[in-house]
Coordinates of C-alpha atoms in Angstrom, one line a residue:
X1 CA 122.0 54.4 116.1
X2 CA 119.0 53.7 114.1
X3 CA 117.1 50.7 113.3
X4 CA 115.7 48.1 110.6
X5 CA 112.4 49.2 111.5
X6 CA 112.4 52.5 111.9
X7 CA 112.9 53.2 108.0
X8 CA 108.7 53.2 106.8
X9 CA 108.3 55.7 103.9
X10 CA 111.6 56.6 100.9
X11 CA 111.5 59.1 98.7
X12 CA 111.4 57.6 95.1
X13 CA 112.5 58.3 91.2
X14 CA 108.5 57.2 90.4
X15 CA 107.6 57.1 87.0
X16 CA 104.0 57.3 87.2
X17 CA 102.8 56.8 83.9
X18 CA 104.4 56.9 80.5
X19 CA 106.0 59.7 80.0
X20 CA 105.7 61.5 83.4
X21 CA 108.1 60.8 86.7
X22 CA 108.1 62.6 89.8
X23 CA 110.7 62.3 93.3
X24 CA 107.9 60.8 95.5
X25 CA 107.3 59.6 99.3
X26 CA 106.9 56.3 99.2
X27 CA 106.3 53.0 101.5
X28 CA 108.7 50.9 101.7
X29 CA 107.7 47.0 103.0
X30 CA 108.5 46.4 106.8
X31 CA 111.8 44.0 106.3
X32 CA 112.9 40.5 107.9
X33 CA 115.0 40.1 110.6
X34 CA 117.9 39.8 107.2
X35 CA 117.2 42.9 106.4
X36 CA 119.4 45.4 106.1
X37 CA 118.6 48.8 105.1
X38 CA 120.7 51.4 102.2
X39 CA 120.7 55.3 101.5
X40 CA 121.1 56.1 97.7
X41 CA 123.3 58.4 97.4
X42 CA 124.4 58.3 93.7
X43 CA 122.0 56.5 91.2
X44 CA 121.4 56.8 87.5
X45 CA 119.4 56.1 84.3
X46 CA 119.8 53.1 81.9
X47 CA 119.3 54.0 78.3
X48 CA 118.5 51.0 77.6
X49 CA 116.2 49.3 80.6
X50 CA 114.7 52.7 82.3
X51 CA 114.3 54.1 79.6
X52 CA 111.5 51.6 77.6
X53 CA 110.1 51.4 80.9
X54 CA 109.6 55.3 80.4
X55 CA 108.1 55.2 77.3
X56 CA 106.1 52.0 78.8
X57 CA 107.8 50.1 75.7
X58 CA 108.1 47.1 78.3
X59 CA 105.7 44.1 78.3
X60 CA 102.8 44.0 80.6
X61 CA 104.0 40.9 82.7
X62 CA 107.4 42.3 83.8
X63 CA 105.6 45.3 85.8
X64 CA 102.8 48.0 85.9
X65 CA 102.8 52.0 86.8
X66 CA 103.3 53.8 89.0
X67 CA 106.7 52.2 89.5
X68 CA 110.2 52.6 90.2
X69 CA 112.6 52.8 88.0
X70 CA 116.6 51.8 88.4
X71 CA 119.0 49.2 89.9
X72 CA 122.3 51.0 89.4
X73 CA 122.9 52.6 93.1
X74 CA 125.2 53.7 95.9
X75 CA 125.1 54.7 98.9
X76 CA 125.7 53.5 102.9
X77 CA 124.4 50.7 104.4
X78 CA 122.7 52.2 107.5
X79 CA 120.8 49.4 109.4
X80 CA 121.6 45.4 109.7
X81 CA 118.6 43.2 110.9
X82 CA 119.3 41.0 114.0
X83 CA 119.0 38.4 111.5
X84 CA 121.0 39.6 108.0
X85 CA 124.7 37.7 107.1
X86 CA 126.9 39.8 109.3
X87 CA 128.3 40.4 106.0
X88 CA 128.0 44.7 106.3
X89 CA 127.9 46.4 109.6
X90 CA 126.8 50.8 109.5
X91 CA 128.4 52.8 108.2
X92 CA 129.4 50.6 105.0
X93 CA 129.9 52.1 101.6
X94 CA 128.8 49.5 99.4
X95 CA 126.8 49.0 95.8
X96 CA 123.3 48.1 96.6
X97 CA 121.3 47.7 92.9
X98 CA 117.9 46.4 92.6
X99 CA 114.9 46.0 94.7
X100 CA 112.1 44.1 93.8
X101 CA 109.5 45.4 96.5
X102 CA 107.6 48.0 98.1
X103 CA 104.4 48.7 99.8
X104 CA 102.2 50.8 97.1
X105 CA 103.7 51.1 94.1
X106 CA 105.8 48.4 91.8
X107 CA 108.7 47.7 92.1
X108 CA 110.1 46.7 88.8
X109 CA 114.1 46.5 89.4
X110 CA 113.7 49.1 92.0
X111 CA 116.1 51.0 92.3
X112 CA 115.8 54.1 92.7
X113 CA 114.7 54.7 96.1
X114 CA 116.7 56.5 99.2
X115 CA 116.5 53.8 101.0
X116 CA 116.3 50.2 100.1
X117 CA 115.1 47.4 102.3
X118 CA 117.5 44.0 101.0
X119 CA 116.4 41.6 102.4
X120 CA 115.0 37.9 101.8
X121 CA 111.4 39.4 100.0
X122 CA 113.3 42.0 98.5
X123 CA 116.2 41.1 96.8
X124 CA 117.4 38.3 94.8
X125 CA 120.5 37.4 97.2
X126 CA 122.0 34.7 94.3
X127 CA 123.3 36.9 92.4
X128 CA 122.1 40.4 93.2
X129 CA 123.1 40.7 97.3
X130 CA 125.5 44.3 98.3
X131 CA 128.7 44.3 97.8
X132 CA 131.0 46.3 99.8
X133 CA 132.7 49.4 97.3
X134 CA 136.8 49.9 97.9
X135 CA 138.5 52.8 99.5
X136 CA 139.5 53.8 96.1
X137 CA 137.0 54.4 94.3
X138 CA 133.7 57.1 94.1
X139 CA 129.8 56.4 94.3
X140 CA 129.8 57.0 90.6
X141 CA 132.1 54.6 90.3
X142 CA 130.7 52.2 92.4
X143 CA 126.9 53.3 90.0
X144 CA 128.7 52.3 86.9
X145 CA 130.0 49.1 87.9
X146 CA 126.7 47.8 87.2
X147 CA 125.8 47.2 84.2
X148 CA 129.6 45.4 83.2
X149 CA 128.5 42.8 85.4
X150 CA 126.2 42.1 82.5
X151 CA 128.4 41.8 79.8
X152 CA 130.8 40.3 82.2
X153 CA 128.6 37.2 83.0
X154 CA 127.4 36.6 78.9
X155 CA 131.9 36.9 78.3
X156 CA 132.0 34.5 81.1
X157 CA 129.9 31.9 78.9
X158 CA 132.5 32.2 76.1
X159 CA 135.1 30.3 74.5
X160 CA 137.6 33.1 74.2
X161 CA 140.7 32.0 73.6
X162 CA 143.9 32.5 71.5
X163 CA 143.4 34.5 68.4
X164 CA 139.5 35.7 67.7
X165 CA 138.3 38.2 66.2
X166 CA 134.8 39.3 68.5
X167 CA 132.4 41.4 67.2
X168 CA 130.5 43.7 69.9
X169 CA 127.0 44.8 68.3
X170 CA 126.7 47.8 70.3
X171 CA 128.4 50.8 72.3
X172 CA 126.1 51.7 75.4
X173 CA 127.0 51.3 78.8
X174 CA 126.7 47.2 78.4
X175 CA 128.5 47.0 75.2
X176 CA 131.7 49.4 76.0
X177 CA 131.5 47.4 79.2
X178 CA 131.6 44.3 76.7
X179 CA 134.8 45.3 75.1
X180 CA 136.9 46.4 78.3
X181 CA 137.0 43.4 80.4
X182 CA 137.2 41.6 76.6
X183 CA 140.7 43.1 76.5
X184 CA 141.5 42.1 79.7
X185 CA 140.2 37.9 79.5
X186 CA 142.6 38.1 76.3
X187 CA 144.9 41.0 75.2
X188 CA 145.4 38.7 71.7
X189 CA 141.2 39.3 70.9
X190 CA 140.6 42.0 67.9
X191 CA 137.9 43.7 69.2
X192 CA 135.8 45.4 65.9
X193 CA 132.3 47.7 68.1
X194 CA 129.5 48.1 65.2
X195 CA 127.5 51.8 66.2
X196 CA 125.3 53.8 64.5
X197 CA 126.3 57.0 67.3
X198 CA 129.1 58.5 66.8
X199 CA 129.4 59.8 69.9
X200 CA 129.2 56.0 70.9
X201 CA 131.6 55.5 68.5
X202 CA 134.4 58.1 69.6
X203 CA 133.9 56.9 73.4
X204 CA 134.3 53.0 71.3
X205 CA 137.6 54.0 70.0
X206 CA 139.0 53.6 73.0
X207 CA 138.3 49.8 74.1
X208 CA 138.6 48.1 70.7
X209 CA 140.7 47.3 68.3
X210 CA 138.4 48.8 64.8
X211 CA 135.1 50.6 65.2
X212 CA 132.8 51.3 62.1
X213 CA 128.9 51.6 61.5
X214 CA 126.8 49.9 60.9
X215 CA 126.0 50.8 56.4
X216 CA 129.6 49.6 56.4
X217 CA 130.6 47.1 58.9
X218 CA 130.2 43.6 56.4
X219 CA 132.6 45.2 54.3
X220 CA 135.3 45.8 57.4
X221 CA 134.8 43.5 59.5
X222 CA 135.5 41.0 56.0
X223 CA 138.6 43.9 55.0
X224 CA 140.1 42.8 58.4
X225 CA 139.9 39.6 58.3
X226 CA 140.5 38.8 55.4
X227 CA 137.1 37.3 54.1
X228 CA 137.2 34.9 57.3
X229 CA 134.5 37.0 59.4
X230 CA 134.0 37.7 63.2
X231 CA 134.9 34.1 65.6
X232 CA 132.4 35.5 68.0
X233 CA 129.9 38.2 67.5
X234 CA 128.5 39.9 71.6
X235 CA 124.9 41.9 70.3
X236 CA 124.8 44.7 73.0
X237 CA 122.3 47.2 70.8
X238 CA 119.0 46.2 72.5
X239 CA 117.3 47.1 69.4
X240 CA 115.3 44.8 68.5
X241 CA 115.9 45.0 63.4
X242 CA 119.4 44.0 65.2
X243 CA 120.2 40.3 66.0
X244 CA 117.8 39.0 63.5
X245 CA 120.8 40.7 59.9
X246 CA 123.7 39.6 62.6
X247 CA 124.6 36.4 60.6
X248 CA 126.2 38.4 58.0
X249 CA 128.6 39.3 60.3
X250 CA 129.4 36.1 61.2
X251 CA 132.4 33.5 60.1
X252 CA 131.4 29.8 58.3
X253 CA 132.3 27.5 60.3
X254 CA 131.3 23.8 62.6
X255 CA 132.1 21.6 59.7
X256 CA 134.5 19.2 61.2
X257 CA 135.4 17.8 64.0
X258 CA 138.1 20.9 65.2
X259 CA 136.1 23.5 63.4
X260 CA 134.8 25.6 65.9
X261 CA 131.1 26.7 65.1
X262 CA 131.0 30.9 64.9
X263 CA 128.7 32.2 68.2
X264 CA 126.6 35.2 68.1
X265 CA 125.3 35.8 72.4
X266 CA 122.6 37.9 72.8
X267 CA 123.1 40.6 76.0
X268 CA 120.4 42.7 75.2
X269 CA 117.4 44.3 76.4
X270 CA 114.1 43.7 73.7
X271 CA 111.0 44.6 74.7
X272 CA 109.6 44.2 71.1
X273 CA 109.6 41.3 68.7
X274 CA 113.1 40.0 67.6
X275 CA 112.7 39.3 63.7
X276 CA 114.5 36.6 62.0
X277 CA 116.1 37.6 58.5
X278 CA 115.3 34.5 55.8
X279 CA 116.0 31.2 57.3
X280 CA 118.4 29.8 54.7
X281 CA 120.6 32.8 55.9
X282 CA 120.7 31.3 59.1
X283 CA 120.2 27.5 58.0
X284 CA 123.9 27.4 56.0
X285 CA 125.4 29.8 59.3
X286 CA 126.1 26.2 60.7
X287 CA 126.0 28.5 64.2
X288 CA 125.4 29.1 67.4
X289 CA 123.7 31.2 69.8
X290 CA 122.6 32.2 73.5
X291 CA 122.1 34.8 75.5
X292 CA 122.5 35.6 78.8
X293 CA 120.2 38.6 81.7
X294 CA 121.0 40.3 85.0
X295 CA 124.6 39.4 86.1
X296 CA 126.1 36.2 88.5
X297 CA 127.3 36.1 91.8
X298 CA 130.4 37.3 91.7
X299 CA 130.7 39.9 88.6
X300 CA 130.4 43.1 91.6
X301 CA 133.3 41.9 93.5
X302 CA 135.2 41.2 90.2
X303 CA 134.2 44.1 88.0
X304 CA 134.9 46.2 91.2
X305 CA 138.1 44.3 91.6
X306 CA 139.4 45.7 88.1
X307 CA 138.4 49.0 87.8
X308 CA 140.4 49.9 91.6
X309 CA 143.3 48.3 89.9
X310 CA 142.5 50.4 86.8
X311 CA 142.7 48.0 84.2
X312 CA 138.5 48.6 83.9
X313 CA 138.2 52.2 82.8
X314 CA 135.1 54.9 84.5
X315 CA 137.4 56.8 84.2
X316 CA 136.8 57.9 80.3
X317 CA 132.9 57.5 80.1
X318 CA 130.9 60.2 79.8
X319 CA 128.6 61.2 82.4
X320 CA 126.5 63.6 83.5
X321 CA 125.6 65.1 87.3
X322 CA 122.3 65.5 87.4
X323 CA 120.0 67.0 90.6
X324 CA 117.9 63.9 91.2
X325 CA 115.3 66.8 92.1
X326 CA 114.9 67.3 89.1
X327 CA 114.7 64.0 87.8
X328 CA 111.3 64.4 85.8
X329 CA 113.7 67.3 83.8
X330 CA 116.6 64.9 83.3
X331 CA 114.3 61.3 81.4
X332 CA 112.7 64.5 78.9
X333 CA 116.7 66.0 78.2
X334 CA 117.3 61.8 77.9
X335 CA 114.3 61.8 75.6
X336 CA 115.6 64.4 73.4
X337 CA 118.9 63.4 73.4
X338 CA 118.4 59.7 73.1
X339 CA 122.1 58.6 72.1
X340 CA 124.2 61.6 72.4
X341 CA 123.5 61.0 75.9
X342 CA 125.8 58.6 76.8
X343 CA 124.9 58.3 81.0
X344 CA 123.3 60.5 83.7
X345 CA 123.8 60.4 88.0
X346 CA 121.2 60.9 90.0
X347 CA 122.7 63.2 93.3
X348 CA 121.0 62.5 95.4
X349 CA 122.0 64.7 98.3
X350 CA 120.5 67.5 95.7

């Protein structure tokens, strides 16, 4: 049986510089005694974070090139250190996810490597520890489970009691996940999706009460709510032009002691500056705004349980499986097709 010290090098998807991707060998860090080593069987391209990194749009304070992108990964534990926490063993099928340090390249979020060192030096153990995948789920389910965790963290910050109208802006993986989770948490919610891309609007129709494009959204929400507008908005588009104009979809409120104000939660990744609309349009809404990043402890376990129980749907999500050997072509394809591609998953056996 191999030990954690047997893994020195690994294949990885490397963005050498903006618009240039290669599958090549990189160096792993020297593992700590508490390390697990995991082998990736499937990973993905994040339509938001990874594509913005591919285009060179991430802030230089966050990462530099060459770098390993990704965080949606699933595979198998292949070795455990003598001081590992004992929660996993070689052979366990797991969500692997982020690695924040490699030996000779920037990790960025670092999921796109065939072998990954997960220890106290490379991983945020507070929330990004590896979690076993239930037996009735596939490795691809394990890949698709990660971004729903991001949506779940944000949704847990909201008061979702009663018959509220919740607007979800953006129907990418985080947005579609938020739509599904809202209905799991409270089936009585009226959920309205706003999405400019027709392909993604068609996906959203499976999970919400109403779907609209941004051009008709204000009128559609007004009609659905009898003029009251949305109680809360979850912004998942990743488009920096969107957060600043969300006030027009939100209710007026918060003027009395028993009158809850409208609320907006920012859930997207915005490397660009967010420009807010004229202040008087926001000030008179009397609303509150929150935001969240990444995931929280317990989110992976909960999402996997919901998928395993048939409450959260991954089968209806249009994924495209690519051999990891074609990673450069896959990024180029995603760049050309844009929002008409929902999710690309890499098969590391090919």
